[in-house]
PDB file of C-alpha atoms in Angstrom:
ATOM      1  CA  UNK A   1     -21.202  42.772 172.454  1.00 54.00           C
ATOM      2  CA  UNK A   2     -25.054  42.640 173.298  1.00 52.00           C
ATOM      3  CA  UNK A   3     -25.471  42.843 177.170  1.00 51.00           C
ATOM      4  CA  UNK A   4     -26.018  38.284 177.082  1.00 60.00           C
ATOM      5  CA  UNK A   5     -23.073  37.688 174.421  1.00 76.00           C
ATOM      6  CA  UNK A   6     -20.545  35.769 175.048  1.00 89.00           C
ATOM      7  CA  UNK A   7     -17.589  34.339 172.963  1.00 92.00           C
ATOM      8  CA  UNK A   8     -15.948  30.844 173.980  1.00 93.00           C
ATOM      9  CA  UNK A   9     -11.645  30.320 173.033  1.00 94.00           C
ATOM     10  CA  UNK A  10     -10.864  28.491 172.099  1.00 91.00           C
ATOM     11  CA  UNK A  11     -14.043  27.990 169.977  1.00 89.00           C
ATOM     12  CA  UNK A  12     -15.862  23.962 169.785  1.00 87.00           C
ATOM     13  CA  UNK A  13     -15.285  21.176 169.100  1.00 89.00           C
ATOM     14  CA  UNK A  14     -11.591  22.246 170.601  1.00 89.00           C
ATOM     15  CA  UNK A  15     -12.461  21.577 174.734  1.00 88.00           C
ATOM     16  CA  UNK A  16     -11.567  23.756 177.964  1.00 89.00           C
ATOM     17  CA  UNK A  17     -12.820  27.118 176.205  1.00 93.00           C
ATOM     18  CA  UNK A  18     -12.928  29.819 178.193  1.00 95.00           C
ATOM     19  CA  UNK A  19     -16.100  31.889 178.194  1.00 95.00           C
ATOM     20  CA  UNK A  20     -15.983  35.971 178.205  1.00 96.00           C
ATOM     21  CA  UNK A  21     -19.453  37.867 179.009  1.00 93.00           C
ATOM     22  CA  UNK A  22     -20.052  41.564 178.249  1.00 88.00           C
ATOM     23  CA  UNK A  23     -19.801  41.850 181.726  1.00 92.00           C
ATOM     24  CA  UNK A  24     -16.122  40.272 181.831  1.00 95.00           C
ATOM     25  CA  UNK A  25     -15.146  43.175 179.381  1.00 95.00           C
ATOM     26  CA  UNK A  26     -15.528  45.667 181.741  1.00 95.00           C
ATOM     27  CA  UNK A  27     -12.900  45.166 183.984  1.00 97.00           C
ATOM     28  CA  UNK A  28     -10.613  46.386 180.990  1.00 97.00           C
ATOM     29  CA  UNK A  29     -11.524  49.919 182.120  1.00 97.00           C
ATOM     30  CA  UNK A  30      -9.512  51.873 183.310  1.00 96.00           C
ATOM     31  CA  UNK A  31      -8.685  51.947 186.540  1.00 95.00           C
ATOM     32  CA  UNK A  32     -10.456  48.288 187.426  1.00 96.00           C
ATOM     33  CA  UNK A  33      -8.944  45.220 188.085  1.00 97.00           C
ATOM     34  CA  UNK A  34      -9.001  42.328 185.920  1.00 98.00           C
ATOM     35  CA  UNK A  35     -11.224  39.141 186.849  1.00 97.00           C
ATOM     36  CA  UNK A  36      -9.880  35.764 186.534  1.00 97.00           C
ATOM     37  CA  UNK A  37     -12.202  35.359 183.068  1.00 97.00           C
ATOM     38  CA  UNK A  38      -9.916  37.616 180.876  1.00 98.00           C
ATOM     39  CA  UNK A  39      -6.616  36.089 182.918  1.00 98.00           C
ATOM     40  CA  UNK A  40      -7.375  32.630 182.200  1.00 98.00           C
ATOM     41  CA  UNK A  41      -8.589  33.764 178.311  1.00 98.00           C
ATOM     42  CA  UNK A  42      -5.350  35.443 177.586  1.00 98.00           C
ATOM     43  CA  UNK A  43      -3.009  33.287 179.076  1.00 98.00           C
ATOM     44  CA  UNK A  44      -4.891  30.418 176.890  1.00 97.00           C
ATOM     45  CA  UNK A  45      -4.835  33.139 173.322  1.00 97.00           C
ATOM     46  CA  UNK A  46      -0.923  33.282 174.742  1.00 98.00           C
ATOM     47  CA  UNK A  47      -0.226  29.597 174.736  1.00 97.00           C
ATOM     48  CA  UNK A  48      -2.131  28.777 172.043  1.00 95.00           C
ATOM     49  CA  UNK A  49      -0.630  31.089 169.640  1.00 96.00           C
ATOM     50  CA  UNK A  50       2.739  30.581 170.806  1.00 97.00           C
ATOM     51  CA  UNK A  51       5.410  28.807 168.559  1.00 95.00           C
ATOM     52  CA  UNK A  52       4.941  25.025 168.949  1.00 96.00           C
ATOM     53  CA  UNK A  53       8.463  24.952 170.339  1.00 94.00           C
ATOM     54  CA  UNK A  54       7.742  26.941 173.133  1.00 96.00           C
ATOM     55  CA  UNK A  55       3.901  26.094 173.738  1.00 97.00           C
ATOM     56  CA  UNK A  56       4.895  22.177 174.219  1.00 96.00           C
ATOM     57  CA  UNK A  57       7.341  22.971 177.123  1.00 95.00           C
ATOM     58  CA  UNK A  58       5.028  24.585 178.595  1.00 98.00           C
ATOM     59  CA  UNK A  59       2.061  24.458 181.274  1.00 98.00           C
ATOM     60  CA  UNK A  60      -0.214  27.352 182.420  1.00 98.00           C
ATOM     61  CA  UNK A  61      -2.543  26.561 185.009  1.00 98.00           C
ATOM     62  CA  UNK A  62      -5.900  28.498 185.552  1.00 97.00           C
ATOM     63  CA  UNK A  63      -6.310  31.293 187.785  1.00 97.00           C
ATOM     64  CA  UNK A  64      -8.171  29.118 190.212  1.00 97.00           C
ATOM     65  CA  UNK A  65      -5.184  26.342 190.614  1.00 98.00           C
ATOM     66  CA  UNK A  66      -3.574  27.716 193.532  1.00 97.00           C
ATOM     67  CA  UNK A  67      -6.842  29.212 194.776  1.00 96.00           C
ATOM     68  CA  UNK A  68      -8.164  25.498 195.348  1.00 96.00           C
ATOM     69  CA  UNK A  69      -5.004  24.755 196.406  1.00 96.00           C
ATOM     70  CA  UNK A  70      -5.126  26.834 199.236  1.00 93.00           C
ATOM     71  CA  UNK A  71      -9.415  26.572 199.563  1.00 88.00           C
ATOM     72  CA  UNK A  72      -9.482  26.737 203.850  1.00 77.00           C
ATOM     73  CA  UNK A  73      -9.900  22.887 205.066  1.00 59.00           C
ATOM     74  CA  UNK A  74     -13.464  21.473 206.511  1.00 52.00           C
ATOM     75  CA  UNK A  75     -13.775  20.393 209.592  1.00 47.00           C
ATOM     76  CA  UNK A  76     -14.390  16.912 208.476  1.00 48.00           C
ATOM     77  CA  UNK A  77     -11.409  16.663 206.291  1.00 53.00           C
ATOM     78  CA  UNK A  78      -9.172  15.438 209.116  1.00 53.00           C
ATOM     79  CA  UNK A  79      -5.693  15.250 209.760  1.00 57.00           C
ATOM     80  CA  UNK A  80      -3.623  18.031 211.449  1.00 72.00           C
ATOM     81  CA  UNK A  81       0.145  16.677 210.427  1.00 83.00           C
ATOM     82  CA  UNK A  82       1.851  18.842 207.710  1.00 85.00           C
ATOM     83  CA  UNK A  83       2.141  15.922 205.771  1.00 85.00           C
ATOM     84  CA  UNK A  84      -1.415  14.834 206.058  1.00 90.00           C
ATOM     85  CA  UNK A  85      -2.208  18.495 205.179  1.00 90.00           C
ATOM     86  CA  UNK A  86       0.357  18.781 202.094  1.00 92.00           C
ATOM     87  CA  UNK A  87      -1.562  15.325 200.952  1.00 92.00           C
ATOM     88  CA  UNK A  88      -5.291  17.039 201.081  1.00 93.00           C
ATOM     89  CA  UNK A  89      -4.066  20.151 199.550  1.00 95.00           C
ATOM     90  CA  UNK A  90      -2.934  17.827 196.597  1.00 96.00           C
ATOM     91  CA  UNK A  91      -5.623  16.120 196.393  1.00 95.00           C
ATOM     92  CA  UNK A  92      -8.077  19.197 195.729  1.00 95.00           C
ATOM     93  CA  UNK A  93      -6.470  19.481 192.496  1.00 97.00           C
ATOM     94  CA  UNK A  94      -4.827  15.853 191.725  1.00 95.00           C
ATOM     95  CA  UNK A  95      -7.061  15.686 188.714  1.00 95.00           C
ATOM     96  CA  UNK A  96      -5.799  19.358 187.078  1.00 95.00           C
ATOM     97  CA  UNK A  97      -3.009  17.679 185.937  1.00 95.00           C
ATOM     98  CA  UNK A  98      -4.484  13.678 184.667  1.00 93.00           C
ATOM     99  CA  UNK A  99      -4.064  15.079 180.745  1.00 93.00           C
ATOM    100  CA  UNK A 100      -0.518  16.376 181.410  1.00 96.00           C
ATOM    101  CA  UNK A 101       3.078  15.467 183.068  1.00 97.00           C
ATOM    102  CA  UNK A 102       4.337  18.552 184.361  1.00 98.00           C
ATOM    103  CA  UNK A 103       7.383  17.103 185.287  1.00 97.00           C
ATOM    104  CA  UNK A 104       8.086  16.733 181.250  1.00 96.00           C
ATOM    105  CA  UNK A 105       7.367  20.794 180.475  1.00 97.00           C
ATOM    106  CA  UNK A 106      10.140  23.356 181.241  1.00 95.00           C
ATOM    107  CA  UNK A 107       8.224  26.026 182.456  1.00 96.00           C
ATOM    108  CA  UNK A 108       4.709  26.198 184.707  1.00 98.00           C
ATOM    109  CA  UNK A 109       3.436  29.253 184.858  1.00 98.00           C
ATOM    110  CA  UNK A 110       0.878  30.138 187.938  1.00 98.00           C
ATOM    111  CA  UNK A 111      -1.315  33.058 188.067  1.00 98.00           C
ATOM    112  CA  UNK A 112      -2.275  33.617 191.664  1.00 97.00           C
ATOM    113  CA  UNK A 113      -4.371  36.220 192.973  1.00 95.00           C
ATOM    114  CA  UNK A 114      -3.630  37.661 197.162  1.00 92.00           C
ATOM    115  CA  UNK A 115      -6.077  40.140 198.193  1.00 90.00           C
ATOM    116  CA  UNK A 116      -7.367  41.331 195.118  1.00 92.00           C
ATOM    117  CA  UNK A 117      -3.148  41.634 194.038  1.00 95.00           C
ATOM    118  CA  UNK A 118      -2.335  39.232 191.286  1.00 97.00           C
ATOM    119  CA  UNK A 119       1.361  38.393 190.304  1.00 97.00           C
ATOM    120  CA  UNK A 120       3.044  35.485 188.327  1.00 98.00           C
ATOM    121  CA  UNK A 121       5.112  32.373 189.990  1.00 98.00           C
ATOM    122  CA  UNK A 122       7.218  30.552 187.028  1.00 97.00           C
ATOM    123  CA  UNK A 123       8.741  27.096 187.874  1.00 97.00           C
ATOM    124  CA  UNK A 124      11.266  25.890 185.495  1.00 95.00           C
ATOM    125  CA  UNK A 125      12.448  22.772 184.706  1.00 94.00           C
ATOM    126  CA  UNK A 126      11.125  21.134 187.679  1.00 96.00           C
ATOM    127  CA  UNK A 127      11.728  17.389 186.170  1.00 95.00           C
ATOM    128  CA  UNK A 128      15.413  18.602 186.641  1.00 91.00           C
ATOM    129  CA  UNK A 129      17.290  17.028 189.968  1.00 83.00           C
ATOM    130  CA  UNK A 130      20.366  18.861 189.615  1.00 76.00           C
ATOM    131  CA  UNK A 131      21.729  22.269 187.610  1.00 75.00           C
ATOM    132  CA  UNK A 132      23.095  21.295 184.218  1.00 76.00           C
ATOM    133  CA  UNK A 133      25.629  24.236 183.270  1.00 73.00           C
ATOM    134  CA  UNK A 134      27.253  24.713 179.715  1.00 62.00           C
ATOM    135  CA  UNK A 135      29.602  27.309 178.261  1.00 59.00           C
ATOM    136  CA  UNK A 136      27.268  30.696 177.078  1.00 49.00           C
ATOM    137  CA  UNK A 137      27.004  31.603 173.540  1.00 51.00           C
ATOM    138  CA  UNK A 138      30.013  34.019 172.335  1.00 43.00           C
ATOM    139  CA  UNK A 139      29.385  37.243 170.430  1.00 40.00           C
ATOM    140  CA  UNK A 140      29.087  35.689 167.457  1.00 40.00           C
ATOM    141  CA  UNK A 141      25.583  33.522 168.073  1.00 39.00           C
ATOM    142  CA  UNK A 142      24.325  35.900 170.115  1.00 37.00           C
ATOM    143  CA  UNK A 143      24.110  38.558 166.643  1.00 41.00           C
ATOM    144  CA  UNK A 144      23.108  35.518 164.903  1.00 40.00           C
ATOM    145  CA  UNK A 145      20.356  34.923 167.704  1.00 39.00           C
ATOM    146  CA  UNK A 146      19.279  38.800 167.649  1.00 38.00           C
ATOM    147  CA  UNK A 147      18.933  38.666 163.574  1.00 38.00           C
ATOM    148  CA  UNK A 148      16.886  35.060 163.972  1.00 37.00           C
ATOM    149  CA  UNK A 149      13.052  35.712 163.434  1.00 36.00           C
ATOM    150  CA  UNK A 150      11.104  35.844 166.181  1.00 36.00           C
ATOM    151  CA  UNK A 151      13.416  37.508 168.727  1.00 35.00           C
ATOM    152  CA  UNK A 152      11.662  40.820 168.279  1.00 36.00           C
ATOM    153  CA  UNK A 153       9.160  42.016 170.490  1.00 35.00           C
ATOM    154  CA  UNK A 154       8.645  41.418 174.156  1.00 35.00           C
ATOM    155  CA  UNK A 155      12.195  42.281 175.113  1.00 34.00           C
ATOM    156  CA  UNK A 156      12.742  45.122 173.133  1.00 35.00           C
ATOM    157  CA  UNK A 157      15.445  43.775 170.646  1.00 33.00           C
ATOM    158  CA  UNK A 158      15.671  45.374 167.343  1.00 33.00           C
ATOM    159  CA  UNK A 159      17.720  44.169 164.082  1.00 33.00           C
ATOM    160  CA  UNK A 160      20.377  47.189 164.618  1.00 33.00           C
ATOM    161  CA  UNK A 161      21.061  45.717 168.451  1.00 35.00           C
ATOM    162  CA  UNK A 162      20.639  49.259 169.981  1.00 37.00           C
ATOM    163  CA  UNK A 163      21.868  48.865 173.342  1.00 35.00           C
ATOM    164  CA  UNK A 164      19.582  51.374 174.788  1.00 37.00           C
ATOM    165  CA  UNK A 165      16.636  49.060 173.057  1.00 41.00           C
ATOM    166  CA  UNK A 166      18.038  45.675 174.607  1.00 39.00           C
ATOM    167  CA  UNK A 167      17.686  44.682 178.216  1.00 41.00           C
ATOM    168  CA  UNK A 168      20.111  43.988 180.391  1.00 40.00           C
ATOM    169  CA  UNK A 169      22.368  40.822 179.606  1.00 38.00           C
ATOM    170  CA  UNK A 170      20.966  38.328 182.259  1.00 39.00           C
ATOM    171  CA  UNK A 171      24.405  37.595 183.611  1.00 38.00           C
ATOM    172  CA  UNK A 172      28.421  38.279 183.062  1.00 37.00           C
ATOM    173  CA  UNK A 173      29.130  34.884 183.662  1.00 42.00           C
ATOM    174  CA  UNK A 174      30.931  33.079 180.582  1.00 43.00           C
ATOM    175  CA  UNK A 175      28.977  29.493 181.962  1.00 48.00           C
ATOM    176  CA  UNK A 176      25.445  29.486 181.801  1.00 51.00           C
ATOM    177  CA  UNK A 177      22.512  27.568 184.211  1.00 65.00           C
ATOM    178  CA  UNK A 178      19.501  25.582 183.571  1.00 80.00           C
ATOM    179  CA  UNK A 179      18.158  24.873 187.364  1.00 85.00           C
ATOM    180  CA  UNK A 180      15.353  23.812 188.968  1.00 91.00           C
ATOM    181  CA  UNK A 181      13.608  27.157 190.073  1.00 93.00           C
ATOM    182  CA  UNK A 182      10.863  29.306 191.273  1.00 96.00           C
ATOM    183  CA  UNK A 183      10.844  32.560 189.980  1.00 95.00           C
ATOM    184  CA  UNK A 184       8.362  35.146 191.547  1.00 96.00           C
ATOM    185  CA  UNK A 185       7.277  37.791 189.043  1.00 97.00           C
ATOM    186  CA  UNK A 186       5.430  40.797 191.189  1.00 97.00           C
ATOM    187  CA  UNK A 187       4.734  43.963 189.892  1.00 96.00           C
ATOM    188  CA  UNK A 188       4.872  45.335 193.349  1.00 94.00           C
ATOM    189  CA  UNK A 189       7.693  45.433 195.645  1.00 79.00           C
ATOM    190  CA  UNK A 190       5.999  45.183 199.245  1.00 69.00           C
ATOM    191  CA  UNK A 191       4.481  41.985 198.472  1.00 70.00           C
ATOM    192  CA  UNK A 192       5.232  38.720 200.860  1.00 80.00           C
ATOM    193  CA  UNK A 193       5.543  35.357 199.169  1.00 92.00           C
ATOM    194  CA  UNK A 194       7.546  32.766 201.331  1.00 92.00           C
ATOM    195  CA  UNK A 195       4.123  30.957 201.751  1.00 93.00           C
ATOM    196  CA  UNK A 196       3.146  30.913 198.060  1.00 96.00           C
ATOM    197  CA  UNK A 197       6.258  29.257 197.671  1.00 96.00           C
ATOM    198  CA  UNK A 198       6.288  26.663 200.423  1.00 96.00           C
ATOM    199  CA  UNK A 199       2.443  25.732 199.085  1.00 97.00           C
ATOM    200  CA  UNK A 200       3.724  25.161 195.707  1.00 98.00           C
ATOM    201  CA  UNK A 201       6.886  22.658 196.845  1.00 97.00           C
ATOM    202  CA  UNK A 202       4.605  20.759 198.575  1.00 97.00           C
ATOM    203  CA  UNK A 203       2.597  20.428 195.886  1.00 98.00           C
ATOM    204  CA  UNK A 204       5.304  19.770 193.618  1.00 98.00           C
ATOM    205  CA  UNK A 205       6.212  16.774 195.933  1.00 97.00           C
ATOM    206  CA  UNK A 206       3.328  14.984 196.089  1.00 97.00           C
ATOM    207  CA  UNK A 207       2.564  15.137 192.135  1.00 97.00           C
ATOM    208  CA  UNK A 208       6.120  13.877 192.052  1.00 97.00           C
ATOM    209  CA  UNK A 209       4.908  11.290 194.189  1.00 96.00           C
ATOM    210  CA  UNK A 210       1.539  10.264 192.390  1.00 95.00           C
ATOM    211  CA  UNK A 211       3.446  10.701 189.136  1.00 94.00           C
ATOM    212  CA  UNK A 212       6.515   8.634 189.574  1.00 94.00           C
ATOM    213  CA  UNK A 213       6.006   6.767 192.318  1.00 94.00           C
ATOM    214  CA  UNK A 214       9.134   7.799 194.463  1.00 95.00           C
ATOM    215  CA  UNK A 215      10.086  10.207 196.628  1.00 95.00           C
ATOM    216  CA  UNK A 216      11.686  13.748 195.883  1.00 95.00           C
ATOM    217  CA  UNK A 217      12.434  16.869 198.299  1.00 95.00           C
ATOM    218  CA  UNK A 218      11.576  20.106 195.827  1.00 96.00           C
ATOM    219  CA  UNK A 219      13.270  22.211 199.146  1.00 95.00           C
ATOM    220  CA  UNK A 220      15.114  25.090 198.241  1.00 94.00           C
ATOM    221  CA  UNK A 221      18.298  23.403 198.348  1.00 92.00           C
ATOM    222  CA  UNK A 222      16.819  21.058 195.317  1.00 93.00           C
ATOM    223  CA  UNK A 223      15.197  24.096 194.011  1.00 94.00           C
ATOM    224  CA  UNK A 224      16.159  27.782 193.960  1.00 92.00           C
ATOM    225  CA  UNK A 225      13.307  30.538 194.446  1.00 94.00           C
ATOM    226  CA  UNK A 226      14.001  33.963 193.831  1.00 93.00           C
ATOM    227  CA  UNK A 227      12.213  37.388 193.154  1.00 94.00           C
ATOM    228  CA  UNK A 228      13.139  38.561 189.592  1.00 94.00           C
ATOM    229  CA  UNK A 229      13.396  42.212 188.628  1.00 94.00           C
ATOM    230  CA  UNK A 230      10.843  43.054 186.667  1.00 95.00           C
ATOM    231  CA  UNK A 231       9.061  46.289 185.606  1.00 97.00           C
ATOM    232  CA  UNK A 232       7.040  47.446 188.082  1.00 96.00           C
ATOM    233  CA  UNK A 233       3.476  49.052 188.018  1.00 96.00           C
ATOM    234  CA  UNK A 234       2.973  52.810 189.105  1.00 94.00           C
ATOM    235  CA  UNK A 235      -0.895  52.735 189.907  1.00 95.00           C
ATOM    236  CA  UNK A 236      -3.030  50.017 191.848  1.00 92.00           C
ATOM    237  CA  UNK A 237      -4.997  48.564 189.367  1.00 96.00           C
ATOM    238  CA  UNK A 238      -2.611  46.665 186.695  1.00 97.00           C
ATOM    239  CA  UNK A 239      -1.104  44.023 188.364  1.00 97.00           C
ATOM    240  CA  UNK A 240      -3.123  41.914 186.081  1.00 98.00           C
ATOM    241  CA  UNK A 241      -1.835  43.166 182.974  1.00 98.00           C
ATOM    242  CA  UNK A 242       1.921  43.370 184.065  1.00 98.00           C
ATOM    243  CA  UNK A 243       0.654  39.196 184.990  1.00 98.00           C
ATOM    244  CA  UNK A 244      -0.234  38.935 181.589  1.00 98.00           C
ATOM    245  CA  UNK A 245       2.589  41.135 179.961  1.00 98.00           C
ATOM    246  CA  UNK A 246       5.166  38.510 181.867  1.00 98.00           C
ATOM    247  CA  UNK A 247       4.015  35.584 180.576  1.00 98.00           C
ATOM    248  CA  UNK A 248       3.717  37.147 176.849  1.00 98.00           C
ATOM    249  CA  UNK A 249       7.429  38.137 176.815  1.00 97.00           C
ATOM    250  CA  UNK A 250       8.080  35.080 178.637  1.00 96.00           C
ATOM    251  CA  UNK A 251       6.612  32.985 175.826  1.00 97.00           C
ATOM    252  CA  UNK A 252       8.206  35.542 173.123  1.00 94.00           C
ATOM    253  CA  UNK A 253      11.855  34.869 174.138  1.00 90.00           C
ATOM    254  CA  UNK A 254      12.137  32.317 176.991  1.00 88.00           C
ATOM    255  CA  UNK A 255      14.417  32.796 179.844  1.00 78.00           C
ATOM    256  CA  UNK A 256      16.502  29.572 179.486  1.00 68.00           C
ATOM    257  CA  UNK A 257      20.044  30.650 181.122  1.00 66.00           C
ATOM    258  CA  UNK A 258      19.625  32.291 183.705  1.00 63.00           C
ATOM    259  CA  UNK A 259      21.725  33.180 187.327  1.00 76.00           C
ATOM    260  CA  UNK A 260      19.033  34.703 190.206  1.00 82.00           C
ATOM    261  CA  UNK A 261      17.920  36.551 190.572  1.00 87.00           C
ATOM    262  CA  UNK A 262      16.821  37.824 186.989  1.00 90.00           C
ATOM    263  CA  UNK A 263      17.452  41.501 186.311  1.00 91.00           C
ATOM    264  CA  UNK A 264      14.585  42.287 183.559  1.00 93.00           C
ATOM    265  CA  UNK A 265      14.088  45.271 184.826  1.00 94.00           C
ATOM    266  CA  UNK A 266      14.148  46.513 180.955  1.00 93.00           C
ATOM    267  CA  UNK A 267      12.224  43.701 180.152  1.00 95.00           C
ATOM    268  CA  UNK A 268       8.796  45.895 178.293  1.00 96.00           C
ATOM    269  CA  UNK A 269       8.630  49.552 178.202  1.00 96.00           C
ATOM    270  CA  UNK A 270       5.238  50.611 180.190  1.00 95.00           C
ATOM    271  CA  UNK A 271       3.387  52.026 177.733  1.00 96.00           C
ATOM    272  CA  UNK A 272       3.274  48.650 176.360  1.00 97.00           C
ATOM    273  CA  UNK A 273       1.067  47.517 179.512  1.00 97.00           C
ATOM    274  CA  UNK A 274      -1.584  50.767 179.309  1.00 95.00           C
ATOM    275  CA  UNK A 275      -2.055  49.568 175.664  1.00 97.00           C
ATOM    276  CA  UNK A 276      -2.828  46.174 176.555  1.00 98.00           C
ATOM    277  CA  UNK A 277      -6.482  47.263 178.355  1.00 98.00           C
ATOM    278  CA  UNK A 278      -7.950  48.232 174.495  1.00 97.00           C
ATOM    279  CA  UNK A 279      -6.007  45.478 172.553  1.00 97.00           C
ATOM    280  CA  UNK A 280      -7.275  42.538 175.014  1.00 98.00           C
ATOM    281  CA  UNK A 281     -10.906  44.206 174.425  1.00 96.00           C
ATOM    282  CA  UNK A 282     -10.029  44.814 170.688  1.00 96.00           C
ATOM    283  CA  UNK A 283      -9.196  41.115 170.658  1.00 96.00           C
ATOM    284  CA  UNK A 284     -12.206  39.765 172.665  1.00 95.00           C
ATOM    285  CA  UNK A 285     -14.569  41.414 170.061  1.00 93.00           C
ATOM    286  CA  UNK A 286     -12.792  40.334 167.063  1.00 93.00           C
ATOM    287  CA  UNK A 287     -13.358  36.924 168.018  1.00 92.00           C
ATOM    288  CA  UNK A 288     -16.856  37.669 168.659  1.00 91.00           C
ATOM    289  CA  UNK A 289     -17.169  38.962 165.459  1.00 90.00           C
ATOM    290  CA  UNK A 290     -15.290  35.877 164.020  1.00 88.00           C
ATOM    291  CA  UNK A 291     -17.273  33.618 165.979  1.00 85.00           C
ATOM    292  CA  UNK A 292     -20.793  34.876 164.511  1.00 81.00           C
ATOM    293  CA  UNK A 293     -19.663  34.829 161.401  1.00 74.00           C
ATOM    294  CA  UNK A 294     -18.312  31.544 161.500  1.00 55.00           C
ATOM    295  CA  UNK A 295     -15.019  32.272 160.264  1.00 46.00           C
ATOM    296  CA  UNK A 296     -13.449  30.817 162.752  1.00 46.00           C
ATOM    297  CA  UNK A 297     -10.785  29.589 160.243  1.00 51.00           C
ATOM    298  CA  UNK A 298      -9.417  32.683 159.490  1.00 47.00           C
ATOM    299  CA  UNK A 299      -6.087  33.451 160.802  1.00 54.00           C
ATOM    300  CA  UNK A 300      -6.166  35.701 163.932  1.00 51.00           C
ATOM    301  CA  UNK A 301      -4.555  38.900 163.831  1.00 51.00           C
ATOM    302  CA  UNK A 302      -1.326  39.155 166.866  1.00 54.00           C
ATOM    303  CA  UNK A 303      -1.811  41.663 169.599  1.00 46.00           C
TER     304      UNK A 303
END
């Protein structure tokens, strides 16, 4: 890429494309941190070329949702009651959500970004009121389910079932859960998130509220948080690609029963994150390529 390219995804006449500079690719270095541009491009290449089963149930919001969320009040905005505050912090971002009714998806995925430390929040199934439980799969549909296509991949399942290829089983239990929760995906353990949480409730009740015109408590008694196990980073510069790496294996093979807190501790191996620097950049300038030569039919190649 010349120093002024750039490279819009998805390309026009297909709207919210996300532009990437020469300047956004190098935070793929090593070593840097990645900048909102390439977390909001990849979680959009992620979701777009997901299966259509998966991508319809399912909401990412930008990078800068819970930033705006959060955006310090003015002075002249008024109103010191936590409700009148849960309202205005709604309101900042009451339009994000005019094309879509997130209450219908079973998964929202939010990027959010704490001193220069991003990490993953997943709610799921928040139009739920109330657990639904039914009886887990027996051996049987489970091989069946490990055979199927597209179970490969994120998790580390192979066709043979190697157990030291598989990760964990999620839970022993012989009933399995589909909740109402908020699942906090960090790849660092010190991290504090009780406040992340609260912010997003809130904001969960008033959509509820503009939405369907009632009231709904999204509390934790309604709604379950919990910090899942994941694989954890062992340098300070990518949390952004362990974000990323989440939601791809997320999207691959979606965590439907569940009891918390998940134990995916298995979930990737790490090498898969360091490769992910070069094959986001290897991506970025294949579409650029693609893009110039107006082939922008062509199928893309998967990463």
């Amino acid at each position: 890429l010349a120093e002024k390219s750039q490279i819009e995804f998805p390309p026009p006449p297909q709207k919210g494309g996300i532009t990437v500079t020469m300047e956004d690719l190098q935070c793929l270095d090593n070593g840097q941190f990645l900048n909102d541009v390439i977390i909001d491009f990849y979680l959009k290449y992620l979701l777009q070329n997901a299966p259509a089963s998966v991508a319809e149930r399912t909401h990412i919001f930008s990078s800068f949702f819970y930033k705006q969320l959060t955006r310090r009040d003015n002075a002249s905005e008024g109103g010191s009651s936590e409700s009148c505050q849960r309202q205005r912090r709604h309101q900042r971002v009451k339009t994000w959500t005019r094309h879509v009714d997130i209450f219908q998806k079973d998964f929202l995925f939010v990027p959010v970004n704490q001193e220069a430390h991003w990490y993953l929040v997943v709610i799921c199934f928040p139009g739920l009121d109330e657990p639904r439980f039914e009886e887990r799969a027996g051996p049987e549909s489970r091989d069946e389910a490990e055979e199927s296509p597209g179970q490969e991949g994120a998790a580390g399942r192979t066709s043979s079932g190697d157990a030291a290829d598989s990760p964990p089983p999620l839970s022993c239990s012989s009933t399995a859960s589909t909740q109402p929760s908020i699942l906090i995906m960090d790849s660092l353990k010190l991290s504090l998130h009780e406040r992340v949480v609260k912010l997003l409730r809130d904001y969960l009740q008033s959509e509820w509220e503009v939405r369907r015109g009632s009231s709904r408590e999204f509390g934790p008694d309604q709604m379950k948080s919990s910090h899942c196990k994941v694989p954890l980073q062992d340098n300070s510069s990518d949390c952004g690609l362990y974000l990323l790496q989440y939601v791809e294996s997320f999207l691959k093979d979606p965590v439907v029963h569940f009891e918390l807190p998940l134990c995916l501790e298995r979930w990737f191996p790490r090498q898969q994150v360091r490769r992910k620097r070069d094959a986001i950049r290897d991506l970025i300038l294949y579409l650029y390529r693609l893009q110039n030569l107006d082939l922008r039919h062509v199928e893309l190649p998967s990463f």
